[in-house]
């Protein structure tokens, strides 16, 4: 029997801990063998929780660890480029959380490093591994709604952003952190590339950011024209409070398709006091819990079978390019063309 692929986790925060849980026991053919995180006790705590011996503050010794065949990069986005380039240079296969990086130039550098090393590279667009999203994609490909005309994708997150996200120049803002997923879905469902976008944005729910970060927006709407003539609309919001809301509507020439629901369960109720009620989805952690596991399994299968990953560096790069065009459009109040050549 083949030895399991050794996984090193770099960054053990919110996303990293989901991957730790999956690679520590739920994904076949892989084993979590090391964790690194510079925050006090973070790596040690995660390593202990998931039965891992090796924990480090810095990612360099993790990359030197011979038991690590592949890394999962789940640090804040501004570290992705340096870590991915360093991991590729050590011949490690790489799973990198979205957004791939902050600039297209960084993405190019990462893709070149990965290609030169001949390692596998996957970006964390886990909606491509979600059961409902996959069913929708299959229905689209089977022509169930005729030819696709318009994809409308929205994500609303419940929580107020961490302070670093308020600085849009440093974080690329909610378009990057939240709407990257919708952007990837748009490309996936239309089969086209975004060639033009116009975006408007504003800050409606985060008054504490207004003075120091006047560019910060908590609500954004982005219209897009695709290379194959199709249309796309993306709507993103943070700090909505009511729950985690991820829904897509796809309009075709012969019908319409809806993906996702705000309802956490299939149970709803009606009471004398409150009328009709249901429980809202609270977090991406629960909504996409299976998708995170499936994306991890797909990554490991690509390594074991020496096949292409299902979401690669070009998908990551395109999403970053569209995010940046959207932010430019918000600033200039004008449509922005995107060069896809
Ligand atoms: N796919 C998804 O649905 C999803 C969900 C959440 C976050 N993310 C992405 O995952 C990444 C991390 O986000 P998060 O919400 O988990 O952030 P977080 O702040 O909760 O965790 C980040 C962790 O990385 C650590 N870290 C910082 N620098 C490091 C370094 N040089 N080496 C190792 N660890 C380092 C921090 O100490 C922290 O523990 C971001 O790119 C984010 O966009 C993706």
Short mmCIF file of C-alpha atoms and ligand atoms in Angstrom, two decimals:
data_model
loop_
_atom_site.label_atom_id
_atom_site.label_comp_id
_atom_site.label_asym_id
_atom_site.label_seq_id
_atom_site.Cartn_x
_atom_site.Cartn_y
_atom_site.Cartn_z
CA UNK A 1 0.00 0.00 0.00
CA UNK A 2 1.24 3.50 -0.86
CA UNK A 3 2.26 5.76 2.04
CA UNK A 4 -0.20 8.61 2.62
CA UNK A 5 0.70 12.00 1.18
CA UNK A 6 2.11 14.13 4.01
CA UNK A 7 0.32 17.45 4.36
CA UNK A 8 1.83 20.55 5.99
CA UNK A 9 -0.64 23.23 7.02
CA UNK A 10 0.61 26.84 6.81
CA UNK A 11 -1.77 29.12 8.70
CA UNK A 12 -4.09 27.63 11.30
CA UNK A 13 -6.81 30.27 11.52
CA UNK A 14 -10.46 29.95 10.50
CA UNK A 15 -9.91 28.35 7.09
CA UNK A 16 -6.75 26.50 8.13
CA UNK A 17 -8.48 24.65 10.92
CA UNK A 18 -11.15 23.36 8.55
CA UNK A 19 -8.41 21.93 6.34
CA UNK A 20 -6.64 20.53 9.42
CA UNK A 21 -9.77 18.66 10.44
CA UNK A 22 -10.18 17.21 6.94
CA UNK A 23 -6.56 16.26 6.27
CA UNK A 24 -6.19 14.81 9.76
CA UNK A 25 -8.65 12.01 9.14
CA UNK A 26 -11.38 12.57 6.60
CA UNK A 27 -9.41 12.54 3.37
CA UNK A 28 -8.13 9.20 2.17
CA UNK A 29 -4.55 8.86 0.96
CA UNK A 30 -3.34 11.86 2.99
CA UNK A 31 -2.20 12.64 6.51
CA UNK A 32 -1.64 15.96 8.25
CA UNK A 33 1.99 15.83 9.44
CA UNK A 34 2.98 19.42 10.29
CA UNK A 35 1.49 22.81 11.13
CA UNK A 36 3.02 26.30 11.08
CA UNK A 37 1.62 29.59 12.34
CA UNK A 38 3.45 32.57 13.88
CA UNK A 39 0.64 33.49 16.29
CA UNK A 40 1.51 32.50 19.89
CA UNK A 41 0.66 28.82 20.48
CA UNK A 42 -1.52 28.64 17.34
CA UNK A 43 0.47 25.94 15.53
CA UNK A 44 1.07 23.95 18.72
CA UNK A 45 -2.59 24.01 19.72
CA UNK A 46 -3.76 22.93 16.27
CA UNK A 47 -1.09 20.23 16.05
CA UNK A 48 -2.07 18.84 19.46
CA UNK A 49 -5.76 18.91 18.65
CA UNK A 50 -5.25 16.91 15.46
CA UNK A 51 -2.56 14.52 16.75
CA UNK A 52 0.34 16.03 14.78
CA UNK A 53 3.91 15.98 16.16
CA UNK A 54 5.58 18.75 14.14
CA UNK A 55 4.60 22.38 14.78
CA UNK A 56 6.51 25.52 13.83
CA UNK A 57 6.17 29.26 14.08
CA UNK A 58 7.67 29.84 10.64
CA UNK A 59 6.82 28.03 7.45
CA UNK A 60 10.47 27.57 6.35
CA UNK A 61 11.22 24.64 8.69
CA UNK A 62 7.89 23.09 7.70
CA UNK A 63 9.05 23.20 4.07
CA UNK A 64 12.34 21.55 5.14
CA UNK A 65 10.46 18.70 6.81
CA UNK A 66 10.92 15.65 4.57
CA UNK A 67 7.58 14.17 5.67
CA UNK A 68 5.74 17.08 4.03
CA UNK A 69 4.85 16.24 0.42
CA UNK A 70 2.23 18.95 -0.03
CA UNK A 71 1.22 22.17 1.71
CA UNK A 72 -2.08 23.86 2.40
CA UNK A 73 -1.63 27.65 2.43
CA UNK A 74 -4.31 29.30 4.57
CA UNK A 75 -2.58 32.49 5.71
CA UNK A 76 -3.90 36.00 5.06
CA UNK A 77 -3.77 36.67 1.31
CA UNK A 78 -0.78 39.03 1.36
CA UNK A 79 1.52 36.09 2.30
CA UNK A 80 0.30 33.68 -0.39
CA UNK A 81 2.79 34.64 -3.10
CA UNK A 82 5.95 34.26 -0.99
CA UNK A 83 4.83 30.99 0.56
CA UNK A 84 3.69 29.40 -2.71
CA UNK A 85 6.91 30.36 -4.48
CA UNK A 86 9.00 28.98 -1.59
CA UNK A 87 6.96 25.75 -1.44
CA UNK A 88 7.26 25.20 -5.19
CA UNK A 89 11.03 25.68 -4.98
CA UNK A 90 11.10 22.82 -2.41
CA UNK A 91 9.08 20.58 -4.76
CA UNK A 92 5.95 20.59 -2.59
CA UNK A 93 2.50 20.26 -4.13
CA UNK A 94 0.36 23.24 -3.16
CA UNK A 95 -3.21 23.89 -2.19
CA UNK A 96 -3.64 27.67 -1.76
CA UNK A 97 -6.69 29.36 -0.32
CA UNK A 98 -8.48 32.00 -2.36
CA UNK A 99 -7.86 34.79 -3.23
CA UNK A 100 -4.72 33.45 -4.89
CA UNK A 101 -2.85 36.73 -4.27
CA UNK A 102 -3.32 40.49 -4.38
CA UNK A 103 -2.08 41.28 -7.89
CA UNK A 104 -2.01 39.62 -11.28
CA UNK A 105 1.79 39.97 -11.31
CA UNK A 106 2.00 37.96 -8.08
CA UNK A 107 -0.26 35.29 -9.60
CA UNK A 108 1.95 35.06 -12.69
CA UNK A 109 5.02 34.62 -10.50
CA UNK A 110 3.29 31.85 -8.56
CA UNK A 111 2.15 30.08 -11.74
CA UNK A 112 5.66 30.26 -13.18
CA UNK A 113 7.18 28.86 -9.98
CA UNK A 114 4.67 26.01 -9.90
CA UNK A 115 5.19 25.20 -13.59
CA UNK A 116 8.99 25.26 -13.22
CA UNK A 117 8.78 22.87 -10.25
CA UNK A 118 6.22 20.58 -11.92
CA UNK A 119 4.11 20.40 -8.77
CA UNK A 120 0.31 20.30 -8.46
CA UNK A 121 -1.42 23.58 -7.66
CA UNK A 122 -5.02 24.02 -6.55
CA UNK A 123 -6.90 27.16 -5.52
CA UNK A 124 -9.52 27.02 -2.75
CA UNK A 125 -12.66 27.67 -4.79
CA UNK A 126 -14.54 24.99 -2.91
CA UNK A 127 -17.94 25.83 -4.41
CA UNK A 128 -16.80 23.82 -7.43
CA UNK A 129 -16.94 20.78 -5.13
CA UNK A 130 -20.30 21.55 -3.53
CA UNK A 131 -23.11 19.13 -4.39
CA UNK A 132 -25.66 21.80 -5.36
CA UNK A 133 -23.22 23.83 -7.43
CA UNK A 134 -22.07 20.68 -9.25
CA UNK A 135 -25.64 19.64 -9.95
CA UNK A 136 -26.31 23.09 -11.41
CA UNK A 137 -23.19 22.90 -13.58
CA UNK A 138 -24.25 19.49 -14.90
CA UNK A 139 -27.75 20.79 -15.67
CA UNK A 140 -26.25 23.76 -17.52
CA UNK A 141 -23.95 21.49 -19.52
CA UNK A 142 -26.88 19.17 -20.31
CA UNK A 143 -28.83 22.13 -21.73
CA UNK A 144 -31.66 21.86 -19.20
CA UNK A 145 -32.28 25.64 -19.31
CA UNK A 146 -31.24 26.03 -22.94
CA UNK A 147 -28.31 28.35 -23.53
CA UNK A 148 -27.11 30.35 -20.54
CA UNK A 149 -27.74 34.09 -20.87
CA UNK A 150 -27.14 35.56 -17.40
CA UNK A 151 -25.55 34.38 -14.16
CA UNK A 152 -26.38 36.33 -10.99
CA UNK A 153 -24.35 35.29 -7.97
CA UNK A 154 -24.46 36.77 -4.50
CA UNK A 155 -22.68 36.22 -1.22
CA UNK A 156 -23.58 38.03 2.00
CA UNK A 157 -21.42 37.39 5.05
CA UNK A 158 -22.73 37.92 8.56
CA UNK A 159 -19.72 39.30 10.40
CA UNK A 160 -18.05 42.69 10.50
CA UNK A 161 -14.70 42.36 8.70
CA UNK A 162 -11.43 42.05 10.56
CA UNK A 163 -9.75 45.44 10.70
CA UNK A 164 -7.10 44.60 8.05
CA UNK A 165 -9.85 44.24 5.47
CA UNK A 166 -10.94 47.88 5.93
CA UNK A 167 -7.83 49.00 4.04
CA UNK A 168 -8.94 48.16 0.50
CA UNK A 169 -5.50 48.99 -0.94
CA UNK A 170 -3.99 46.28 1.27
CA UNK A 171 -6.76 43.66 1.24
CA UNK A 172 -8.54 44.27 -2.11
CA UNK A 173 -11.67 44.54 0.03
CA UNK A 174 -14.84 42.46 0.07
CA UNK A 175 -14.66 41.87 -3.69
CA UNK A 176 -11.55 39.78 -2.99
CA UNK A 177 -12.38 38.21 0.35
CA UNK A 178 -16.06 37.50 -0.30
CA UNK A 179 -16.93 37.87 -3.97
CA UNK A 180 -13.96 35.86 -5.32
CA UNK A 181 -16.17 32.81 -4.98
CA UNK A 182 -18.95 34.40 -7.04
CA UNK A 183 -16.43 35.49 -9.66
CA UNK A 184 -15.17 31.94 -9.99
CA UNK A 185 -18.73 30.61 -10.18
CA UNK A 186 -19.52 33.13 -12.92
CA UNK A 187 -16.55 31.95 -15.02
CA UNK A 188 -17.36 28.30 -14.34
CA UNK A 189 -21.08 28.49 -15.16
CA UNK A 190 -20.73 30.71 -18.26
CA UNK A 191 -17.58 29.10 -19.65
CA UNK A 192 -16.43 32.61 -20.59
CA UNK A 193 -13.93 35.17 -19.40
CA UNK A 194 -14.96 38.54 -18.00
CA UNK A 195 -13.83 41.18 -20.50
CA UNK A 196 -15.53 44.25 -19.04
CA UNK A 197 -16.94 45.24 -15.68
CA UNK A 198 -18.66 48.13 -13.99
CA UNK A 199 -18.96 48.15 -10.21
CA UNK A 200 -20.57 50.39 -7.62
CA UNK A 201 -20.01 50.14 -3.88
CA UNK A 202 -20.74 51.85 -0.59
CA UNK A 203 -20.41 51.51 3.16
CA UNK A 204 -23.84 51.15 4.78
CA UNK A 205 -23.26 49.01 7.88
CA UNK A 206 -19.70 49.70 9.11
CA UNK A 207 -19.73 53.28 10.47
CA UNK A 208 -16.52 52.73 12.48
CA UNK A 209 -14.56 52.41 9.19
CA UNK A 210 -15.90 55.58 7.55
CA UNK A 211 -13.45 58.16 8.85
CA UNK A 212 -10.19 56.24 8.69
CA UNK A 213 -11.01 54.12 5.63
CA UNK A 214 -13.24 56.19 3.34
CA UNK A 215 -12.64 53.73 0.45
CA UNK A 216 -13.96 50.75 2.41
CA UNK A 217 -17.24 49.34 1.13
CA UNK A 218 -19.50 46.75 2.73
CA UNK A 219 -21.82 46.41 -0.26
CA UNK A 220 -20.84 45.99 -3.90
CA UNK A 221 -22.65 45.31 -7.17
CA UNK A 222 -20.68 44.35 -10.23
CA UNK A 223 -22.04 43.94 -13.75
CA UNK A 224 -19.90 42.03 -16.23
CA UNK A 225 -19.70 41.29 -19.94
CA UNK A 226 -18.18 37.95 -20.87
CA UNK A 227 -16.00 36.97 -23.82
CA UNK A 228 -18.73 34.68 -25.16
CA UNK A 229 -21.36 37.45 -25.04
CA UNK A 230 -23.05 36.28 -21.81
CA UNK A 231 -23.91 38.56 -18.90
CA UNK A 232 -23.00 38.36 -15.23
CA UNK A 233 -24.02 40.20 -12.08
CA UNK A 234 -22.21 39.78 -8.78
CA UNK A 235 -23.42 41.19 -5.52
CA UNK A 236 -21.37 41.08 -2.34
CA UNK A 237 -22.01 42.20 1.20
CA UNK A 238 -20.36 41.90 4.61
CA UNK A 239 -21.64 42.62 8.07
CA UNK A 240 -25.22 41.69 7.17
CA UNK A 241 -25.75 40.06 10.55
CA UNK A 242 -28.67 37.83 9.59
CA UNK A 243 -26.67 34.83 8.35
CA UNK A 244 -24.46 33.50 5.56
CA UNK A 245 -26.24 33.86 2.28
CA UNK A 246 -24.83 32.32 -0.92
CA UNK A 247 -27.22 32.01 -3.86
CA UNK A 248 -26.99 31.88 -7.65
CA UNK A 249 -29.63 32.37 -10.32
CA UNK A 250 -28.88 31.27 -13.88
CA UNK A 251 -31.18 32.45 -16.64
CA UNK A 252 -31.17 30.51 -19.90
CA UNK A 253 -33.04 30.66 -23.20
CA UNK A 254 -35.39 27.89 -21.99
CA UNK A 255 -35.63 28.32 -18.25
CA UNK A 256 -34.05 29.40 -15.03
CA UNK A 257 -32.02 27.58 -12.39
CA UNK A 258 -31.63 28.50 -8.72
CA UNK A 259 -28.76 27.34 -6.48
CA UNK A 260 -28.70 27.74 -2.72
CA UNK A 261 -31.07 28.81 -0.02
CA UNK A 262 -30.91 30.94 3.09
CA UNK A 263 -32.76 28.22 4.99
CA UNK A 264 -30.44 26.02 7.02
CA UNK A 265 -32.79 23.08 7.03
CA UNK A 266 -35.75 21.90 5.02
CA UNK A 267 -37.95 22.50 8.05
CA UNK A 268 -39.91 25.73 8.39
CA UNK A 269 -42.69 26.52 10.81
CA UNK A 270 -45.53 28.91 11.47
CA UNK A 271 -46.44 30.06 14.97
CA UNK A 272 -49.35 32.11 16.26
CA UNK A 273 -46.96 34.71 17.72
CA UNK A 274 -44.37 35.09 14.98
CA UNK A 275 -45.84 33.80 11.75
CA UNK A 276 -43.73 31.82 9.31
CA UNK A 277 -40.19 31.09 10.46
CA UNK A 278 -37.12 29.07 9.58
CA UNK A 279 -33.47 28.95 10.65
CA UNK A 280 -30.96 30.87 8.52
CA UNK A 281 -27.59 29.44 7.48
CA UNK A 282 -25.14 30.99 9.93
CA UNK A 283 -21.70 30.36 8.46
CA UNK A 284 -19.73 29.30 5.40
CA UNK A 285 -18.13 26.74 7.71
CA UNK A 286 -21.37 24.77 7.91
CA UNK A 287 -22.84 25.56 4.50
CA UNK A 288 -19.79 24.28 2.62
CA UNK A 289 -18.55 21.72 5.14
CA UNK A 290 -18.69 18.83 2.65
CA UNK A 291 -17.30 20.96 -0.19
CA UNK A 292 -14.10 21.66 1.81
CA UNK A 293 -13.64 17.94 2.32
CA UNK A 294 -14.28 17.14 -1.35
CA UNK A 295 -11.85 19.81 -2.58
CA UNK A 296 -9.17 18.34 -0.29
CA UNK A 297 -9.86 14.84 -1.59
CA UNK A 298 -9.69 16.07 -5.17
CA UNK A 299 -6.30 17.72 -4.48
CA UNK A 300 -4.90 14.50 -3.01
CA UNK A 301 -6.31 12.43 -5.88
CA UNK A 302 -4.65 14.78 -8.40
CA UNK A 303 -1.30 14.24 -6.66
CA UNK A 304 -1.74 10.46 -6.36
CA UNK A 305 -3.02 10.06 -9.92
CA UNK A 306 -0.68 12.66 -11.43
CA UNK A 307 -3.63 14.47 -13.01
CA UNK A 308 -4.54 18.13 -13.35
CA UNK A 309 -6.19 19.79 -10.36
CA UNK A 310 -9.78 20.86 -11.00
CA UNK A 311 -9.20 24.54 -10.09
CA UNK A 312 -5.76 25.82 -10.99
CA UNK A 313 -3.54 28.86 -11.09
CA UNK A 314 -5.18 30.39 -14.13
CA UNK A 315 -8.56 30.31 -12.34
CA UNK A 316 -6.95 32.04 -9.37
CA UNK A 317 -5.28 34.63 -11.59
CA UNK A 318 -8.46 35.46 -13.51
CA UNK A 319 -10.38 35.98 -10.27
CA UNK A 320 -7.72 38.38 -8.97
CA UNK A 321 -7.75 40.23 -12.29
CA UNK A 322 -11.54 40.67 -12.11
CA UNK A 323 -11.41 41.76 -8.45
CA UNK A 324 -8.85 44.42 -9.29
CA UNK A 325 -10.83 45.64 -12.29
CA UNK A 326 -13.90 45.88 -10.05
CA UNK A 327 -12.04 47.93 -7.45
CA UNK A 328 -10.68 50.17 -10.20
CA UNK A 329 -14.21 50.68 -11.56
CA UNK A 330 -15.52 51.59 -8.09
CA UNK A 331 -12.81 54.25 -7.83
CA UNK A 332 -13.13 55.67 -11.34
CA UNK A 333 -16.92 55.31 -11.56
CA UNK A 334 -16.44 54.00 -15.09
CA UNK A 335 -16.45 50.60 -16.82
CA UNK A 336 -13.08 48.85 -16.93
CA UNK A 337 -11.94 46.59 -19.78
CA UNK A 338 -10.05 43.41 -18.88
CA UNK A 339 -7.26 42.09 -21.09
CA UNK A 340 -7.53 38.30 -21.16
CA UNK A 341 -4.74 37.72 -23.67
N1 LIG B 1 -12.41 29.12 0.88
C1 LIG B 1 -13.06 29.79 1.81
O1 LIG B 1 -14.28 29.69 1.89
C2 LIG B 1 -12.33 30.66 2.79
C3 LIG B 1 -12.93 30.99 4.01
C4 LIG B 1 -12.22 31.80 4.90
C5 LIG B 1 -10.98 32.28 4.56
N2 LIG B 1 -10.44 31.95 3.34
C6 LIG B 1 -9.10 32.44 2.95
O2 LIG B 1 -8.14 31.79 3.77
C7 LIG B 1 -7.08 32.69 4.09
C8 LIG B 1 -6.99 32.83 5.61
O3 LIG B 1 -8.20 33.40 6.07
P1 LIG B 1 -8.72 33.13 7.56
O4 LIG B 1 -10.09 33.69 7.61
O5 LIG B 1 -8.49 31.71 7.94
O6 LIG B 1 -7.73 34.08 8.35
P2 LIG B 1 -7.34 33.99 9.91
O7 LIG B 1 -6.87 35.35 10.26
O8 LIG B 1 -8.45 33.37 10.69
O9 LIG B 1 -6.14 32.94 9.92
C9 LIG B 1 -4.90 33.21 9.30
C10 LIG B 1 -3.82 32.50 10.11
O10 LIG B 1 -2.61 32.59 9.37
C11 LIG B 1 -1.57 32.85 10.32
N3 LIG B 1 -0.42 33.40 9.62
C12 LIG B 1 -0.15 34.68 9.33
N4 LIG B 1 1.05 34.76 8.70
C13 LIG B 1 1.52 33.51 8.58
C14 LIG B 1 2.69 32.95 8.02
N5 LIG B 1 3.60 33.72 7.43
N6 LIG B 1 2.86 31.61 8.08
C15 LIG B 1 1.94 30.84 8.67
N7 LIG B 1 0.79 31.31 9.21
C16 LIG B 1 0.58 32.63 9.16
C17 LIG B 1 -2.20 33.77 11.34
O11 LIG B 1 -1.47 33.79 12.54
C18 LIG B 1 -3.59 33.15 11.47
O12 LIG B 1 -3.63 32.17 12.48
C19 LIG B 1 -7.40 34.01 3.37
O13 LIG B 1 -6.75 34.04 2.12
C20 LIG B 1 -8.91 33.93 3.18
O14 LIG B 1 -9.39 34.67 2.09
C21 LIG B 1 -11.08 31.14 2.47
#
